[in-house]
Amino acid sequence: MKKFLAMILALVMALSLVACGDKKDDPKTDDNQGDNPEVTEITNADEIADEMTSEDGKYEIAFVTDVGQLKDKSFNQGTFDGVKLYAANNGLSYKYYQPANGDQATDDDRYDAMKAAAEGGAKVIVAAGFMQATALTKAAAEFTDVKFVFVDRDSAVTTEDGTALKNVLGICFQEEQCGYLAGYAVVKEGYTKLGFTGGGGGTNPACCRYGYGFVQGADAAAKELGVKVDMNYSWQYGASFNASPELQTMVSGWYSNGTEIVFACGGSMFQSVAAAASAEDGKVVGVDVDQSSESETVVTSAMKGLSDAAEWAIAKVYDGTWDEIGNAATSLGVAENAVGLPTATWSMENFSVADYEDLFQKVLNGDITIDNNSEMADPSTAGLSNVNVNYIGG
């Protein structure tokens, strides 16, 4: 999936929740690029150390993690990759902060991490995950000279009294679109016994969009093929997005009872699902980033451009155009090439790249309508005709 392209000025001036764009800011043309124009741009974040030491002990670009591990091969890591890439390619210091108490972190723990980042010299703080809202609102109101990039936020951020926080940008993705693409693809590939296991307890808008999109795509493909699809659908053991023996046991039971492929939608939860798939000869759909390198069980991944989005937003801090996006939120999807499936690494045999490109174009053109209901935690109530959803709950 190509890098998504930066949004046009008209969008942000209107402070809408729609993303438009044409060309990603070229960091090589920015004034802050350092003194050596011959330096080769790094494109692989894995080549950049997760930790660095600045000479003055200050770190300009900070990342505050969501729950789960930093190196989760998913949401946290994908976002942090963008932080590292921008910093490394522009000669800037960077540091990540993990809130105390792991998956039991409180709003105070998250605020303390942001406070530490701000007091540690951060000019911009990238915070990942919808659970950051309370802490980020407090920190942004206090540290008004610091810019905050809130990934997984679908609206502008204001204080309790309605004061607009112009130092905050919310970024979310149209997960229902890449979920749809994945669900459609695996059914066209020949899978009819599916599973979905999500994080956030069914209250996470992003995971709800992912899952509901997945079901809709599966339903559309099943209609075209004239088949019925069964799907186990659960939010159990996903509140913290972490791997767990309980999750692995549940998914192993699915596989042993006929489930062929499971959409693992929730950070490090992937590890439990992949382990179950390996033991039971099952398959997996990855999430957020291309997870094919993590397990041979991965058929494809429902991806969103986390790294590119982080890079784009950080660049706005340094190129002097932050005022165009502050106190706004933007939603990225197929129109920005910010969601999709990794055709170069998937293991599809019956669903071709040409089939995928045709489907992608139909979504782009609006020929396919995908419901983006971010509260649809239980698709068994959605009136789908060709998918029988066995809703297990959370």
PDB file of N, CA, C and O in Angstrom, residues 236-287:
ATOM      1  N   GLN A 236     -14.536 -11.086  23.932  1.00  0.00           N
ATOM      2  CA  GLN A 236     -13.976 -11.639  25.159  1.00  0.00           C
ATOM      3  C   GLN A 236     -12.451 -11.588  25.153  1.00  0.00           C
ATOM      4  O   GLN A 236     -11.822 -11.749  24.113  1.00  0.00           O
ATOM      5  N   TYR A 237     -11.890 -11.353  26.329  1.00  0.00           N
ATOM      6  CA  TYR A 237     -10.441 -11.364  26.550  1.00  0.00           C
ATOM      7  C   TYR A 237      -9.711 -10.317  25.722  1.00  0.00           C
ATOM      8  O   TYR A 237      -8.513 -10.460  25.449  1.00  0.00           O
ATOM      9  N   GLY A 238     -10.426  -9.250  25.351  1.00  0.00           N
ATOM     10  CA  GLY A 238      -9.782  -8.230  24.519  1.00  0.00           C
ATOM     11  C   GLY A 238      -9.752  -6.849  25.129  1.00  0.00           C
ATOM     12  O   GLY A 238      -9.345  -5.896  24.475  1.00  0.00           O
ATOM     13  N   ALA A 239     -10.182  -6.721  26.384  1.00  0.00           N
ATOM     14  CA  ALA A 239     -10.268  -5.388  26.975  1.00  0.00           C
ATOM     15  C   ALA A 239      -8.930  -4.668  27.007  1.00  0.00           C
ATOM     16  O   ALA A 239      -8.848  -3.449  26.849  1.00  0.00           O
ATOM     17  N   SER A 240      -7.850  -5.419  27.202  1.00  0.00           N
ATOM     18  CA  SER A 240      -6.527  -4.806  27.295  1.00  0.00           C
ATOM     19  C   SER A 240      -5.731  -4.914  26.000  1.00  0.00           C
ATOM     20  O   SER A 240      -4.609  -4.421  25.920  1.00  0.00           O
ATOM     21  N   PHE A 241      -6.299  -5.566  24.998  1.00  0.00           N
ATOM     22  CA  PHE A 241      -5.630  -5.785  23.704  1.00  0.00           C
ATOM     23  C   PHE A 241      -4.401  -6.675  23.826  1.00  0.00           C
ATOM     24  O   PHE A 241      -3.608  -6.782  22.894  1.00  0.00           O
ATOM     25  N   ASN A 242      -4.215  -7.321  24.960  1.00  0.00           N
ATOM     26  CA  ASN A 242      -3.039  -8.149  25.168  1.00  0.00           C
ATOM     27  C   ASN A 242      -3.291  -9.602  24.794  1.00  0.00           C
ATOM     28  O   ASN A 242      -4.424 -10.076  24.803  1.00  0.00           O
ATOM     29  N   ALA A 243      -2.195 -10.317  24.506  1.00  0.00           N
ATOM     30  CA  ALA A 243      -2.279 -11.764  24.352  1.00  0.00           C
ATOM     31  C   ALA A 243      -2.626 -12.390  25.693  1.00  0.00           C
ATOM     32  O   ALA A 243      -2.288 -11.842  26.749  1.00  0.00           O
ATOM     33  N   SER A 244      -3.323 -13.523  25.664  1.00  0.00           N
ATOM     34  CA  SER A 244      -3.669 -14.195  26.916  1.00  0.00           C
ATOM     35  C   SER A 244      -3.935 -15.673  26.654  1.00  0.00           C
ATOM     36  O   SER A 244      -4.396 -16.044  25.569  1.00  0.00           O
ATOM     37  N   PRO A 245      -3.656 -16.521  27.638  1.00  0.00           N
ATOM     38  CA  PRO A 245      -3.974 -17.948  27.488  1.00  0.00           C
ATOM     39  C   PRO A 245      -5.457 -18.176  27.253  1.00  0.00           C
ATOM     40  O   PRO A 245      -5.844 -19.084  26.510  1.00  0.00           O
ATOM     41  N   GLU A 246      -6.305 -17.343  27.903  1.00  0.00           N
ATOM     42  CA  GLU A 246      -7.751 -17.514  27.766  1.00  0.00           C
ATOM     43  C   GLU A 246      -8.206 -17.260  26.330  1.00  0.00           C
ATOM     44  O   GLU A 246      -9.046 -17.990  25.786  1.00  0.00           O
ATOM     45  N   LEU A 247      -7.644 -16.225  25.723  1.00  0.00           N
ATOM     46  CA  LEU A 247      -7.994 -15.930  24.335  1.00  0.00           C
ATOM     47  C   LEU A 247      -7.526 -17.049  23.412  1.00  0.00           C
ATOM     48  O   LEU A 247      -8.269 -17.490  22.525  1.00  0.00           O
ATOM     49  N   GLN A 248      -6.315 -17.514  23.630  1.00  0.00           N
ATOM     50  CA  GLN A 248      -5.795 -18.598  22.790  1.00  0.00           C
ATOM     51  C   GLN A 248      -6.648 -19.851  22.925  1.00  0.00           C
ATOM     52  O   GLN A 248      -6.934 -20.526  21.923  1.00  0.00           O
ATOM     53  N   THR A 249      -7.074 -20.156  24.137  1.00  0.00           N
ATOM     54  CA  THR A 249      -7.911 -21.344  24.351  1.00  0.00           C
ATOM     55  C   THR A 249      -9.245 -21.205  23.624  1.00  0.00           C
ATOM     56  O   THR A 249      -9.724 -22.155  22.985  1.00  0.00           O
ATOM     57  N   MET A 250      -9.864 -20.020  23.724  1.00  0.00           N
ATOM     58  CA  MET A 250     -11.143 -19.812  23.060  1.00  0.00           C
ATOM     59  C   MET A 250     -11.010 -19.975  21.546  1.00  0.00           C
ATOM     60  O   MET A 250     -11.795 -20.693  20.909  1.00  0.00           O
ATOM     61  N   VAL A 251     -10.006 -19.335  20.968  1.00  0.00           N
ATOM     62  CA  VAL A 251      -9.846 -19.384  19.513  1.00  0.00           C
ATOM     63  C   VAL A 251      -9.428 -20.782  19.060  1.00  0.00           C
ATOM     64  O   VAL A 251      -9.846 -21.244  17.986  1.00  0.00           O
ATOM     65  N   SER A 252      -8.636 -21.482  19.874  1.00  0.00           N
ATOM     66  CA  SER A 252      -8.299 -22.873  19.544  1.00  0.00           C
ATOM     67  C   SER A 252      -9.560 -23.719  19.438  1.00  0.00           C
ATOM     68  O   SER A 252      -9.680 -24.579  18.549  1.00  0.00           O
ATOM     69  N   GLY A 253     -10.509 -23.451  20.348  1.00  0.00           N
ATOM     70  CA  GLY A 253     -11.791 -24.153  20.290  1.00  0.00           C
ATOM     71  C   GLY A 253     -12.543 -23.847  19.009  1.00  0.00           C
ATOM     72  O   GLY A 253     -13.175 -24.745  18.421  1.00  0.00           O
ATOM     73  N   TRP A 254     -12.486 -22.606  18.565  1.00  0.00           N
ATOM     74  CA  TRP A 254     -13.122 -22.250  17.297  1.00  0.00           C
ATOM     75  C   TRP A 254     -12.533 -23.071  16.157  1.00  0.00           C
ATOM     76  O   TRP A 254     -13.265 -23.670  15.358  1.00  0.00           O
ATOM     77  N   TYR A 255     -11.211 -23.052  16.089  1.00  0.00           N
ATOM     78  CA  TYR A 255     -10.555 -23.770  14.991  1.00  0.00           C
ATOM     79  C   TYR A 255     -10.868 -25.268  15.024  1.00  0.00           C
ATOM     80  O   TYR A 255     -11.154 -25.876  13.985  1.00  0.00           O
ATOM     81  N   SER A 256     -10.816 -25.842  16.203  1.00  0.00           N
ATOM     82  CA  SER A 256     -11.054 -27.287  16.304  1.00  0.00           C
ATOM     83  C   SER A 256     -12.490 -27.647  15.952  1.00  0.00           C
ATOM     84  O   SER A 256     -12.789 -28.795  15.593  1.00  0.00           O
ATOM     85  N   ASN A 257     -13.396 -26.656  16.024  1.00  0.00           N
ATOM     86  CA  ASN A 257     -14.799 -26.895  15.689  1.00  0.00           C
ATOM     87  C   ASN A 257     -15.156 -26.431  14.278  1.00  0.00           C
ATOM     88  O   ASN A 257     -16.334 -26.311  13.953  1.00  0.00           O
ATOM     89  N   GLY A 258     -14.143 -26.164  13.466  1.00  0.00           N
ATOM     90  CA  GLY A 258     -14.414 -25.888  12.055  1.00  0.00           C
ATOM     91  C   GLY A 258     -14.100 -24.507  11.548  1.00  0.00           C
ATOM     92  O   GLY A 258     -14.107 -24.280  10.322  1.00  0.00           O
ATOM     93  N   THR A 259     -13.859 -23.525  12.436  1.00  0.00           N
ATOM     94  CA  THR A 259     -13.501 -22.185  11.962  1.00  0.00           C
ATOM     95  C   THR A 259     -12.218 -22.269  11.153  1.00  0.00           C
ATOM     96  O   THR A 259     -11.241 -22.908  11.562  1.00  0.00           O
ATOM     97  N   GLU A 260     -12.218 -21.602  10.004  1.00  0.00           N
ATOM     98  CA  GLU A 260     -11.073 -21.692   9.094  1.00  0.00           C
ATOM     99  C   GLU A 260     -10.124 -20.506   9.223  1.00  0.00           C
ATOM    100  O   GLU A 260      -8.903 -20.663   9.089  1.00  0.00           O
ATOM    101  N   ILE A 261     -10.669 -19.328   9.456  1.00  0.00           N
ATOM    102  CA  ILE A 261      -9.844 -18.128   9.483  1.00  0.00           C
ATOM    103  C   ILE A 261     -10.444 -17.130  10.464  1.00  0.00           C
ATOM    104  O   ILE A 261     -11.664 -16.986  10.545  1.00  0.00           O
ATOM    105  N   VAL A 262      -9.582 -16.441  11.236  1.00  0.00           N
ATOM    106  CA  VAL A 262     -10.031 -15.512  12.273  1.00  0.00           C
ATOM    107  C   VAL A 262      -9.371 -14.150  12.062  1.00  0.00           C
ATOM    108  O   VAL A 262      -8.153 -14.064  11.865  1.00  0.00           O
ATOM    109  N   PHE A 263     -10.174 -13.103  12.101  1.00  0.00           N
ATOM    110  CA  PHE A 263      -9.688 -11.721  12.067  1.00  0.00           C
ATOM    111  C   PHE A 263      -9.284 -11.351  13.484  1.00  0.00           C
ATOM    112  O   PHE A 263     -10.120 -11.203  14.366  1.00  0.00           O
ATOM    113  N   ALA A 264      -7.984 -11.200  13.708  1.00  0.00           N
ATOM    114  CA  ALA A 264      -7.448 -10.854  15.033  1.00  0.00           C
ATOM    115  C   ALA A 264      -7.332  -9.349  15.132  1.00  0.00           C
ATOM    116  O   ALA A 264      -6.360  -8.757  14.667  1.00  0.00           O
ATOM    117  N   CYS A 265      -8.310  -8.724  15.744  1.00  0.00           N
ATOM    118  CA  CYS A 265      -8.432  -7.263  15.698  1.00  0.00           C
ATOM    119  C   CYS A 265      -8.140  -6.649  17.063  1.00  0.00           C
ATOM    120  O   CYS A 265      -9.047  -6.338  17.832  1.00  0.00           O
ATOM    121  N   GLY A 266      -6.848  -6.470  17.369  1.00  0.00           N
ATOM    122  CA  GLY A 266      -6.541  -5.859  18.649  1.00  0.00           C
ATOM    123  C   GLY A 266      -5.100  -6.035  19.108  1.00  0.00           C
ATOM    124  O   GLY A 266      -4.831  -6.791  20.036  1.00  0.00           O
ATOM    125  N   GLY A 267      -4.150  -5.345  18.463  1.00  0.00           N
ATOM    126  CA  GLY A 267      -2.779  -5.299  18.943  1.00  0.00           C
ATOM    127  C   GLY A 267      -2.171  -6.657  19.218  1.00  0.00           C
ATOM    128  O   GLY A 267      -2.173  -7.558  18.375  1.00  0.00           O
ATOM    129  N   SER A 268      -1.672  -6.831  20.444  1.00  0.00           N
ATOM    130  CA  SER A 268      -0.955  -8.058  20.801  1.00  0.00           C
ATOM    131  C   SER A 268      -1.862  -9.278  20.908  1.00  0.00           C
ATOM    132  O   SER A 268      -1.374 -10.406  21.074  1.00  0.00           O
ATOM    133  N   MET A 269      -3.186  -9.081  20.817  1.00  0.00           N
ATOM    134  CA  MET A 269      -4.099 -10.223  20.756  1.00  0.00           C
ATOM    135  C   MET A 269      -3.733 -11.137  19.589  1.00  0.00           C
ATOM    136  O   MET A 269      -3.997 -12.340  19.612  1.00  0.00           O
ATOM    137  N   PHE A 270      -3.115 -10.550  18.575  1.00  0.00           N
ATOM    138  CA  PHE A 270      -2.694 -11.312  17.409  1.00  0.00           C
ATOM    139  C   PHE A 270      -1.852 -12.520  17.805  1.00  0.00           C
ATOM    140  O   PHE A 270      -1.960 -13.597  17.206  1.00  0.00           O
ATOM    141  N   GLN A 271      -1.003 -12.355  18.804  1.00  0.00           N
ATOM    142  CA  GLN A 271      -0.106 -13.437  19.198  1.00  0.00           C
ATOM    143  C   GLN A 271      -0.884 -14.672  19.653  1.00  0.00           C
ATOM    144  O   GLN A 271      -0.515 -15.805  19.327  1.00  0.00           O
ATOM    145  N   SER A 272      -1.959 -14.448  20.401  1.00  0.00           N
ATOM    146  CA  SER A 272      -2.776 -15.575  20.865  1.00  0.00           C
ATOM    147  C   SER A 272      -3.496 -16.252  19.706  1.00  0.00           C
ATOM    148  O   SER A 272      -3.581 -17.490  19.641  1.00  0.00           O
ATOM    149  N   VAL A 273      -4.022 -15.440  18.797  1.00  0.00           N
ATOM    150  CA  VAL A 273      -4.761 -16.004  17.666  1.00  0.00           C
ATOM    151  C   VAL A 273      -3.817 -16.750  16.730  1.00  0.00           C
ATOM    152  O   VAL A 273      -4.133 -17.855  16.259  1.00  0.00           O
ATOM    153  N   ALA A 274      -2.656 -16.180  16.469  1.00  0.00           N
ATOM    154  CA  ALA A 274      -1.694 -16.843  15.593  1.00  0.00           C
ATOM    155  C   ALA A 274      -1.205 -18.152  16.204  1.00  0.00           C
ATOM    156  O   ALA A 274      -1.015 -19.150  15.494  1.00  0.00           O
ATOM    157  N   ALA A 275      -0.999 -18.164  17.526  1.00  0.00           N
ATOM    158  CA  ALA A 275      -0.561 -19.395  18.193  1.00  0.00           C
ATOM    159  C   ALA A 275      -1.628 -20.475  18.078  1.00  0.00           C
ATOM    160  O   ALA A 275      -1.326 -21.652  17.813  1.00  0.00           O
ATOM    161  N   ALA A 276      -2.886 -20.080  18.260  1.00  0.00           N
ATOM    162  CA  ALA A 276      -3.983 -21.041  18.120  1.00  0.00           C
ATOM    163  C   ALA A 276      -4.076 -21.558  16.694  1.00  0.00           C
ATOM    164  O   ALA A 276      -4.279 -22.759  16.452  1.00  0.00           O
ATOM    165  N   ALA A 277      -3.909 -20.646  15.731  1.00  0.00           N
ATOM    166  CA  ALA A 277      -3.978 -21.044  14.327  1.00  0.00           C
ATOM    167  C   ALA A 277      -2.862 -22.020  13.973  1.00  0.00           C
ATOM    168  O   ALA A 277      -3.083 -23.008  13.258  1.00  0.00           O
ATOM    169  N   SER A 278      -1.662 -21.752  14.479  1.00  0.00           N
ATOM    170  CA  SER A 278      -0.527 -22.636  14.194  1.00  0.00           C
ATOM    171  C   SER A 278      -0.769 -24.039  14.739  1.00  0.00           C
ATOM    172  O   SER A 278      -0.440 -25.046  14.089  1.00  0.00           O
ATOM    173  N   ALA A 279      -1.348 -24.099  15.929  1.00  0.00           N
ATOM    174  CA  ALA A 279      -1.582 -25.402  16.565  1.00  0.00           C
ATOM    175  C   ALA A 279      -2.721 -26.171  15.914  1.00  0.00           C
ATOM    176  O   ALA A 279      -2.734 -27.413  15.941  1.00  0.00           O
ATOM    177  N   GLU A 280      -3.676 -25.430  15.326  1.00  0.00           N
ATOM    178  CA  GLU A 280      -4.883 -26.080  14.812  1.00  0.00           C
ATOM    179  C   GLU A 280      -4.994 -26.041  13.289  1.00  0.00           C
ATOM    180  O   GLU A 280      -6.054 -26.331  12.736  1.00  0.00           O
ATOM    181  N   ASP A 281      -3.910 -25.664  12.627  1.00  0.00           N
ATOM    182  CA  ASP A 281      -3.903 -25.594  11.167  1.00  0.00           C
ATOM    183  C   ASP A 281      -4.949 -24.602  10.660  1.00  0.00           C
ATOM    184  O   ASP A 281      -5.628 -24.838   9.659  1.00  0.00           O
ATOM    185  N   GLY A 282      -5.071 -23.474  11.382  1.00  0.00           N
ATOM    186  CA  GLY A 282      -6.007 -22.434  10.976  1.00  0.00           C
ATOM    187  C   GLY A 282      -5.300 -21.274  10.305  1.00  0.00           C
ATOM    188  O   GLY A 282      -4.069 -21.252  10.167  1.00  0.00           O
ATOM    189  N   LYS A 283      -6.068 -20.273   9.895  1.00  0.00           N
ATOM    190  CA  LYS A 283      -5.532 -19.099   9.223  1.00  0.00           C
ATOM    191  C   LYS A 283      -5.967 -17.831   9.958  1.00  0.00           C
ATOM    192  O   LYS A 283      -6.904 -17.841  10.754  1.00  0.00           O
ATOM    193  N   VAL A 284      -5.271 -16.721   9.669  1.00  0.00           N
ATOM    194  CA  VAL A 284      -5.481 -15.467  10.390  1.00  0.00           C
ATOM    195  C   VAL A 284      -5.545 -14.306   9.416  1.00  0.00           C
ATOM    196  O   VAL A 284      -4.838 -14.291   8.400  1.00  0.00           O
ATOM    197  N   VAL A 285      -6.380 -13.325   9.741  1.00  0.00           N
ATOM    198  CA  VAL A 285      -6.354 -12.006   9.110  1.00  0.00           C
ATOM    199  C   VAL A 285      -5.732 -11.047  10.117  1.00  0.00           C
ATOM    200  O   VAL A 285      -6.210 -10.930  11.239  1.00  0.00           O
ATOM    201  N   GLY A 286      -4.650 -10.397   9.730  1.00  0.00           N
ATOM    202  CA  GLY A 286      -3.981  -9.451  10.619  1.00  0.00           C
ATOM    203  C   GLY A 286      -4.660  -8.092  10.618  1.00  0.00           C
ATOM    204  O   GLY A 286      -5.606  -7.850   9.861  1.00  0.00           O
ATOM    205  N   VAL A 287      -4.157  -7.181  11.464  1.00  0.00           N
ATOM    206  CA  VAL A 287      -4.800  -5.881  11.612  1.00  0.00           C
ATOM    207  C   VAL A 287      -3.777  -4.756  11.722  1.00  0.00           C
ATOM    208  O   VAL A 287      -2.653  -4.958  12.194  1.00  0.00           O
TER     209      VAL A 287
END
